[in-house]
Amino acid sequence: MELPHSQSVSSPAAAAVSETFLSVQGEGKRTGVPSWFIRFSGCNLRCRWCDTPYASWQPEGDSRTLDALLDEARQVRAKGYPDVVITGGEPLLFAITEPLSAALRAMGFTITFETAGTVDRPVTCDLMSISPKLASSTPTSDPRDPAGTWARRHEERRLNLATLQALISRYPGHQLKFVATTPADLAEIEGILAQLRGWKNEDVLLMPEGTSPPTADHKAWVFQACLSRGWRYCARLHIELFGNKRGT
Ligand code: SF4
């Protein structure tokens, strides 16, 4: 199966999955909740600091059918895990997420989607975790992109205000999670939020960028930015527990 970078995958019956695993949710409002993760492989963006390049820059994974994923879901439920995180890559590229999420809800799962908010798809979801990508995510002069093709594509696609608004409005359970690289990101975040409605300060999360624990300075300015704006500080529990390790 071709792994996507620009168009949605229309098959509702199968899609490339790079991994499924049990762990705890590492980021956001449901941090610490034991969860089953389904990671779809393929992304329409290429963040400079992407921590899952095996689902974006070099997408890997076998095609999994809807039936196969639901068989695994039944086993997960039988073991007593009621939470599922559908992530990527960009999971909303994949049409299979519509029947998959509906079936998971029917099985009694609480469902989180993790998306960059550039693709709109009507899935079944309890927490839509939206992570709009800032200018600091663009892979300018990245050795993985010598011609600059992805830097241009990424810059064109990374923010889609109409889609962000549609996701916020459709899913009352949502969070807006921003990856903070430098204090210069704050003005861009405030500019994005000013153009959106229907969110509350408690839904806005600021997370220090990095695949290793943040420095004291980095934590300090992110903390101050949250404190002065009423936003949430977002740690990365999985990095603390396991480091930057696949399948956690
Ligand atoms: S949107 Fe997510 S998966 Fe895609 S490149 Fe950025 S961080 Fe990686």
Short mmCIF file of C-alpha atoms and ligand atoms in Angstrom, two decimals, residues 43-47 49-52 55-57 88-90 116 133 154, ligand 1:
data_model
loop_
_atom_site.label_atom_id
_atom_site.label_comp_id
_atom_site.label_asym_id
_atom_site.label_seq_id
_atom_site.Cartn_x
_atom_site.Cartn_y
_atom_site.Cartn_z
CA CYS A 43 1.73 12.36 7.16
CA ASN A 44 1.04 15.40 4.98
CA LEU A 45 3.60 17.42 7.00
CA ARG A 46 7.30 17.01 7.85
CA CYS A 47 8.04 18.71 11.15
CA TRP A 49 11.55 17.94 15.18
CA CYS A 50 9.08 15.09 14.46
CA ASP A 51 9.50 12.41 17.13
CA THR A 52 7.91 9.68 14.98
CA ALA A 55 5.34 7.56 10.48
CA SER A 56 6.25 10.73 8.53
CA TRP A 57 9.71 11.30 7.04
CA GLY A 88 0.25 8.94 13.56
CA GLY A 89 1.58 10.35 11.39
CA GLU A 90 -1.67 12.11 10.60
CA ALA A 116 -2.10 18.42 13.50
CA LYS A 133 2.16 23.47 13.79
CA HIS A 154 4.96 22.02 5.04
S1 SF4 B 1 2.44 16.39 12.04
FE1 SF4 B 1 3.10 14.95 13.63
S2 SF4 B 1 3.66 13.04 12.55
FE2 SF4 B 1 3.51 14.68 11.01
S3 SF4 B 1 5.63 15.38 10.80
FE3 SF4 B 1 4.63 16.71 12.33
S4 SF4 B 1 5.07 15.75 14.34
FE4 SF4 B 1 5.53 14.22 12.72
#
